[in-house]
Amino acid sequence: MTISRTKKLAGATVAAGLLVALAGCGTAPEGAGSTTEPDDGAAMTDFKACMVSDEGGFNDKSFNQLGLAGLEMAADELGFEIATTESQSASDYAANLDNLASEGCNLIVSVGFLLSAPTVEAALANPDIDYAIIDDYADNDFDGETDAPNIKPLVFDTAQAAFLGGYAAASYSETGKVGTFGGAKIPPVTIFMDGFQLGVEYFNEQNDADVQVVGWDVESQEGQFTDEFAANDRAKQVAQGIIDQDVDVLLPVGGPIYQSAAEAIRDSGGEIALMGVDADVYETDPSVADLLLVSILKGMDVAVYEAAVSAANDEFDVTPFVGTLENDGVGISEFHDFESLVDEGLTDELETVRQGIIDGSIPVESPASP
């Protein structure tokens, strides 16, 4: 299904507090077929920007939704039309990209690593269309170059932000065990899990502690996965299996799988804190706000916004965008309702760690780092 409309973004990316490097707005998309004119009544009628989701869909309150928020923000500012299409499975990717190209899109944004090969194929077949892809360099022959000259990679060193999240989780834990699990075992997922474990280990080193990570091992690159990006019984079962190992902080990495983790946490009746990824889930999904310790942020909205604005202004640059702590492309949210529950001084510790990562004195190395 393709939805065409000119959208208005109801929220904006905001910086909030010392710990926030970049907080996504993540306002839910309006219903199918809705149309909203830009605030000033102006319209850029000669430009159309489009986006294809991965299988999580645009209402995942996290990954896909955050990417769409950036496109909506650009459309609201400049008054151009946008069209989106949701993928139900990997078999939809190529057809969805072809359909958007046939609809006259000037820019097509692919949301996710798994769309890499279909995006390259589409870009080569449509050299006059600008493409951007989130979470991949579109280098499928691994020669160090993007495989089509009209693709802009939007990638993020989320291990840096997840390191801060891991440090915070270890500081908060009372059982001495924190857990994580992922959707598909792909680099944009494992990079969060790597950074998380490295942050826990750094906390242990600095505080003579022994907090353990359940669900992932950075050395072997093995851990727990649902093998898909869906909030379902499988995700809940994986979450429950980790909860049963006495963790009191849980980091699900993979769009809406956090919703199943939240169900497992509530069913367990335990004092277990949830962590969000990509967007500030406290803001995007109030139904789990009471469980959220902190979210690990990936500024996809800003990256997409900037790519769309440059394309609309005929200034599209395929130089990869790489989000880091230094350029505010990744970060962590506020602690929100947990502010009074975390250790006194944790905010200052995290800022010190953040600066150490930026200046290189604290190395954060993941096999998945861009």
Short mmCIF file of C-alpha atoms in Angstrom, two decimals, residues 19-20 32-33 66-67 125 145 163 174 250 273 291 294 302 324 344 350:
data_model
loop_
_atom_site.label_atom_id
_atom_site.label_comp_id
_atom_site.label_asym_id
_atom_site.label_seq_id
_atom_site.Cartn_x
_atom_site.Cartn_y
_atom_site.Cartn_z
CA LEU A 19 22.70 13.78 28.75
CA VAL A 20 20.66 14.31 25.62
CA ALA A 32 -3.82 6.57 5.42
CA GLY A 33 -4.82 9.10 2.84
CA LEU A 66 11.62 8.23 13.50
CA GLY A 67 12.85 8.14 9.91
CA ALA A 125 17.95 1.56 -12.72
CA GLU A 145 32.49 2.28 -2.22
CA PHE A 163 28.05 2.55 25.81
CA GLU A 174 20.67 -4.04 42.00
CA LEU A 250 16.34 -5.05 29.78
CA ALA A 273 13.53 -1.33 33.96
CA LEU A 291 9.08 1.28 32.72
CA VAL A 294 16.53 5.69 29.41
CA VAL A 302 17.67 14.77 11.52
CA THR A 324 28.43 10.18 16.44
CA GLU A 344 23.35 10.70 42.58
CA LEU A 350 27.95 10.00 32.02
#
